[in-house]
Short mmCIF file of C-alpha atoms in Angstrom, two decimals:
data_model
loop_
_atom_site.label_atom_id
_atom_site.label_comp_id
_atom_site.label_asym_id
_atom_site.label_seq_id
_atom_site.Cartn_x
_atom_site.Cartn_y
_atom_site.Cartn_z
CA UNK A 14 6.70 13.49 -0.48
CA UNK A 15 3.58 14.66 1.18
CA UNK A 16 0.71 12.78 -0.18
CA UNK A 17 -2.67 14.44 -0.95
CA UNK A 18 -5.98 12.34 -1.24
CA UNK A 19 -8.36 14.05 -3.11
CA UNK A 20 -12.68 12.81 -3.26
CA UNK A 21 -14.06 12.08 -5.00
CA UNK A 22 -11.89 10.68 -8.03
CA UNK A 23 -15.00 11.34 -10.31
CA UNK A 24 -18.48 13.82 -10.40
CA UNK A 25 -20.97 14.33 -12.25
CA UNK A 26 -23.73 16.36 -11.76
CA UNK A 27 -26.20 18.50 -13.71
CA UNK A 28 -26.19 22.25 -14.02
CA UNK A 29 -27.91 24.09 -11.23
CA UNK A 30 -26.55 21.54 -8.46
CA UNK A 31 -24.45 22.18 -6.03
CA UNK A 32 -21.18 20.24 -4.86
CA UNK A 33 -17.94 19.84 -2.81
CA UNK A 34 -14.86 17.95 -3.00
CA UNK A 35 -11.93 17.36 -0.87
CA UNK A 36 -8.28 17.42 -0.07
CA UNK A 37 -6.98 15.44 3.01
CA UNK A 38 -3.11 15.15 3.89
CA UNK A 39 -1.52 13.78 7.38
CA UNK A 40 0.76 16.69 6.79
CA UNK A 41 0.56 19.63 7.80
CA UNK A 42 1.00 22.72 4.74
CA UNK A 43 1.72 26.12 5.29
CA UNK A 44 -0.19 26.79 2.40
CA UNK A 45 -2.55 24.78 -0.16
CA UNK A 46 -3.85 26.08 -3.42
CA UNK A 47 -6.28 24.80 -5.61
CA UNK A 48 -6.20 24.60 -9.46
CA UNK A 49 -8.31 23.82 -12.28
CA UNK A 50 -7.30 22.59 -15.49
CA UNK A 51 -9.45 21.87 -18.67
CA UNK A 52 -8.49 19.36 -21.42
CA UNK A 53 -5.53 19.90 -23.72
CA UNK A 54 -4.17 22.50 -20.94
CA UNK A 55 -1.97 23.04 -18.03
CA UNK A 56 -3.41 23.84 -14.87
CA UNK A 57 -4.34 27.10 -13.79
CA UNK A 58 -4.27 28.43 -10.20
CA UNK A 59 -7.70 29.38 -8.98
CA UNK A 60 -6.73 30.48 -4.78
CA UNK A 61 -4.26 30.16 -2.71
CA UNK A 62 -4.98 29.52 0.66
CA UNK A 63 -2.66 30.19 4.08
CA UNK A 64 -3.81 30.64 7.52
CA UNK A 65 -5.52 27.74 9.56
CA UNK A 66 -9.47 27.85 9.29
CA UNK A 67 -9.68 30.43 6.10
CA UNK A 68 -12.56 30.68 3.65
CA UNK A 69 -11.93 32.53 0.45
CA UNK A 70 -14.74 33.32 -1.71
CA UNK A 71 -14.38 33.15 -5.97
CA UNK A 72 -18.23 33.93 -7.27
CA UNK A 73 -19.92 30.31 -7.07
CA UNK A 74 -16.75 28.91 -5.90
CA UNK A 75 -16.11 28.60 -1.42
CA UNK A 76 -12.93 27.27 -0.46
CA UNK A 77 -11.85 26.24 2.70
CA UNK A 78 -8.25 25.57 4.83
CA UNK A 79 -9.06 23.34 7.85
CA UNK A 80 -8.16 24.28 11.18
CA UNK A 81 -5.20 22.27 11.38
CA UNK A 82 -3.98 23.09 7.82
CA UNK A 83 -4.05 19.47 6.94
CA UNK A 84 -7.42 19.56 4.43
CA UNK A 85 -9.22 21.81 2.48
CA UNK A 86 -12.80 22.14 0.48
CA UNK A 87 -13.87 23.21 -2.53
CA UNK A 88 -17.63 24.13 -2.87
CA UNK A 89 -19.31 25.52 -5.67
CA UNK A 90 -22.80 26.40 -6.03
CA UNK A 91 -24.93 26.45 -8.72
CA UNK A 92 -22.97 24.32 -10.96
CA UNK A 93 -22.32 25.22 -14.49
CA UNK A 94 -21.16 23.66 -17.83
CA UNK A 95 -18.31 25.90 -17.90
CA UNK A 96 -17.20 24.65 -14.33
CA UNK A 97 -16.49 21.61 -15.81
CA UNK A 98 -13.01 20.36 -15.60
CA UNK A 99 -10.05 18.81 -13.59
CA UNK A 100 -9.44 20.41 -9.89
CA UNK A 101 -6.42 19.36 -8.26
CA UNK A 102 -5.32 21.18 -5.25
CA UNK A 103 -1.82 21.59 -4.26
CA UNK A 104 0.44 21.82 -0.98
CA UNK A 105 3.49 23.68 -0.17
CA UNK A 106 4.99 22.47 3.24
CA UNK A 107 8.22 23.72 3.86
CA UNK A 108 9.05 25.84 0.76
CA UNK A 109 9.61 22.90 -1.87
CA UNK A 110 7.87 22.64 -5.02
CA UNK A 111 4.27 21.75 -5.16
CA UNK A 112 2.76 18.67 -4.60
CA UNK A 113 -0.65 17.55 -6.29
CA UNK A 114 -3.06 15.70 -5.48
CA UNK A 115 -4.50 13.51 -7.97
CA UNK A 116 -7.63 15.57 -9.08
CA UNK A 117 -11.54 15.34 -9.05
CA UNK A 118 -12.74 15.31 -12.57
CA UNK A 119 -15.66 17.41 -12.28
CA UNK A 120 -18.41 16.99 -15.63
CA UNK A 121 -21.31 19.30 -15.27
CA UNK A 122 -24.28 18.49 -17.91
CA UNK A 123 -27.06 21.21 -19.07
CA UNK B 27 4.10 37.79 -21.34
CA UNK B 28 3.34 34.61 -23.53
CA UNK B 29 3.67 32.88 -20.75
CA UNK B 30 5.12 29.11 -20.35
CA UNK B 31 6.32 27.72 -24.13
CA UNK B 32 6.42 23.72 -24.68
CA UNK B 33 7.40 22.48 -27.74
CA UNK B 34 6.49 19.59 -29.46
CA UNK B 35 3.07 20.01 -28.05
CA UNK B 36 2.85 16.32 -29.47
CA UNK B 37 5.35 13.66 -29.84
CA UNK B 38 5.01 10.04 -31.32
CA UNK B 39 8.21 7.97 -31.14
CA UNK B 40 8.92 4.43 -31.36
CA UNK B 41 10.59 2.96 -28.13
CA UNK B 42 14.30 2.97 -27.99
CA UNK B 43 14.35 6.39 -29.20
CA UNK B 44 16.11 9.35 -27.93
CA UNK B 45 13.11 12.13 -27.12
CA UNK B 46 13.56 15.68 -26.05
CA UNK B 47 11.10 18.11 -24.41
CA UNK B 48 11.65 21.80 -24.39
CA UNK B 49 10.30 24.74 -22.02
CA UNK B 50 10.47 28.87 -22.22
CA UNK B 51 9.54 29.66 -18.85
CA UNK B 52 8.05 33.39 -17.90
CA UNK B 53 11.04 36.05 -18.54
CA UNK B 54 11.95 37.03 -14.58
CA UNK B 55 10.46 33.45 -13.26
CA UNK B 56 13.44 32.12 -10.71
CA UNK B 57 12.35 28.38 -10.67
CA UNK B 58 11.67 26.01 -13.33
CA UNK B 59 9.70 22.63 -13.09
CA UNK B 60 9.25 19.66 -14.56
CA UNK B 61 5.82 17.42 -14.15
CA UNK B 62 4.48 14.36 -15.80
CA UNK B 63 0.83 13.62 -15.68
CA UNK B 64 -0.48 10.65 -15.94
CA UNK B 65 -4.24 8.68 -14.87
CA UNK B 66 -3.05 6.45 -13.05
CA UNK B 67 -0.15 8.99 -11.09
CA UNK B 68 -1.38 12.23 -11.09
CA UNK B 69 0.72 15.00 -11.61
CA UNK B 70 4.00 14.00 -10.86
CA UNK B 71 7.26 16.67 -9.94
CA UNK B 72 10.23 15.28 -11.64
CA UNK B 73 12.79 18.03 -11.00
CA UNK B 74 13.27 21.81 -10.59
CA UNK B 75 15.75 24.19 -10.97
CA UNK B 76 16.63 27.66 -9.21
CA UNK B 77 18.43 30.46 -11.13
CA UNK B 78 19.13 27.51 -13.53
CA UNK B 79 20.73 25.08 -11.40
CA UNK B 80 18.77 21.72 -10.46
CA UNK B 81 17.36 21.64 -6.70
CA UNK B 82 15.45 18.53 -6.69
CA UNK B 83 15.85 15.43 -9.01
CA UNK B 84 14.48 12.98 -6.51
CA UNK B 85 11.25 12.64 -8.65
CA UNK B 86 13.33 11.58 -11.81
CA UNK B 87 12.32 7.77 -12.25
CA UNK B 88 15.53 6.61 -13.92
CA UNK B 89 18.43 7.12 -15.85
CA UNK B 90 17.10 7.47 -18.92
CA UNK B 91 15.69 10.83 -17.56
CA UNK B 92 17.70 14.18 -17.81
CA UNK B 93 16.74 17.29 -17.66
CA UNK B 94 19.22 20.94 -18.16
CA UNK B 95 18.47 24.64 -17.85
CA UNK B 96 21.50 26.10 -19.80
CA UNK B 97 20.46 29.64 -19.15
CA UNK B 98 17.16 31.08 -17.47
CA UNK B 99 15.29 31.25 -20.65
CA UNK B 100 15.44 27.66 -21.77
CA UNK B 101 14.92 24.12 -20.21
CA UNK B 102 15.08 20.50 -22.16
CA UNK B 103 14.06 16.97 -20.57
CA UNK B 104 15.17 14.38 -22.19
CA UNK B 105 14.36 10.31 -22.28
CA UNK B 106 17.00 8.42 -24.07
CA UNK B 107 16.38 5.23 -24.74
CA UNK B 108 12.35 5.90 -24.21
CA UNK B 109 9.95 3.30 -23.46
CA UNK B 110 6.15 2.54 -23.72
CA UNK B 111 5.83 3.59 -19.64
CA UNK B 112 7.12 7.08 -20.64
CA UNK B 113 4.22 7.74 -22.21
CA UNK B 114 2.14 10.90 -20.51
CA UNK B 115 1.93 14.62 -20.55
CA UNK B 116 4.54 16.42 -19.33
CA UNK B 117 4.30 20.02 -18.11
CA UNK B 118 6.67 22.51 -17.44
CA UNK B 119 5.92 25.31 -15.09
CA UNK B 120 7.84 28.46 -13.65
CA UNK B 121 7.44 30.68 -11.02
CA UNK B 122 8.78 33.71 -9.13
CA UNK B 123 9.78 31.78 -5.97
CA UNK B 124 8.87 28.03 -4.62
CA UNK B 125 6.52 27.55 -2.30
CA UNK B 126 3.36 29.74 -2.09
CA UNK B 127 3.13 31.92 -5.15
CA UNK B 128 1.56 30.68 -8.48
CA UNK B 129 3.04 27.95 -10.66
CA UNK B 130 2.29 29.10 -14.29
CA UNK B 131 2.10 25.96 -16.18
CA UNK B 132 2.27 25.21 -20.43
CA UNK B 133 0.00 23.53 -22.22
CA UNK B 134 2.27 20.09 -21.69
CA UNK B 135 3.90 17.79 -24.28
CA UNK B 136 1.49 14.72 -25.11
CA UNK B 137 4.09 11.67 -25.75
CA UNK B 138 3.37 8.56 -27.03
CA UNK B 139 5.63 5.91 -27.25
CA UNK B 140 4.80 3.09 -29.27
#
């Protein structure tokens, strides 16, 4: 199993800031997706991402595959309340089922 | 589409006994999995199944853990005898093939065993 470090383990930040967190692997993925998930629910895919060194856009939300397809970014902009939440991101390597990481939780205060 | 079905979405049991989870995956989803979430884990892959028939089981902790997919509209994990380190969410997901599409999760089973 390919493991997935995610940082930090905990945020939080006021509304209006902005923030990133991360996803680092030794492995290499052929494709990593992020997802968010808010109390009581499952997850819910936000972006998929693919090719080495791509940045996909989602309003406030910037998210970035590293070069070598090993890491990836999430940034988001102008936090809001409502962006508050677990993200875990995700990585495919060969095919199999997902692995996750183990999440930032993410608390964004008015 | 309803989308992913989990039923009990809560389940208090007392250790020793038998427990079983159920899952309606999305009509025309080919795969089928099985997560457990915990703090201290993360979200965990237990098994999955293709067209109905288990792939991967390697994530299944013990013995006491067994999960079926009788036909493609219906899965059931079940813990039998349970214990107090069972206790977690556990989500069932489905999607149109592994790998890169989107896993469409349900809202997850919260069980407590006491």
């Amino acid at each position: 199993t390919q493991l997935l470090e995610q940082s930090p383990q905990f945020l939080s930040i006021q509304e209006g800031e902005n923030l990133t967190v991360y996803c680092n692997s030794s492995s290499v993925f052929s494709s990593l997706q992020w997802y968010r998930q808010e109390p009581g629910e499952g997850p819910v895919l936000l972006v998929t991402v693919v090719t080495g060194g791509e940045v996909k856009k989602l309003k406030r939300l910037t998210f970035q595959f590293g070069d070598a397809r090993k890491d990836s970014s999430l940034h988001i902009t102008a936090a809001q309340p409502g962006d508050t939440g677990l993200y875990l991101c995700a990585g495919d390597n060969s095919g199999y089922a997902l692995n996750f990481g183990k999440g930032t939780s993410l608390l964004v205060t008015p | 589409d309803a989308g992913v079905i989990q039923s009990p979405r809560h389940e208090v049991t007392e250790m020793g006994q038998e427990v079983t989870l159920r899952c309606k995956p999305i009509s025309g989803h080919d795969y089928l999995f099985w997560y457990r979430q915990t703090m201290m884990r993360g979200l965990e892959l237990l098994i999955y199944f293709n067209n109905n028939v288990p792939i991967d089981d390697s994530g299944m902790p013990e013995d006491r853990f067994s999960a079926k997919m009788p036909n493609a509209s219906f899965s059931t994990l079940k813990i039998q005898p349970s214990e107090p380190r069972d206790s977690a969410v556990y989500f069932c997901a489905s999607s149109y093939r592994e790998g890169v599409t989107e896993a469409f999760f349900g809202q997850g089973t919260r069980l407590t065993v006491v």
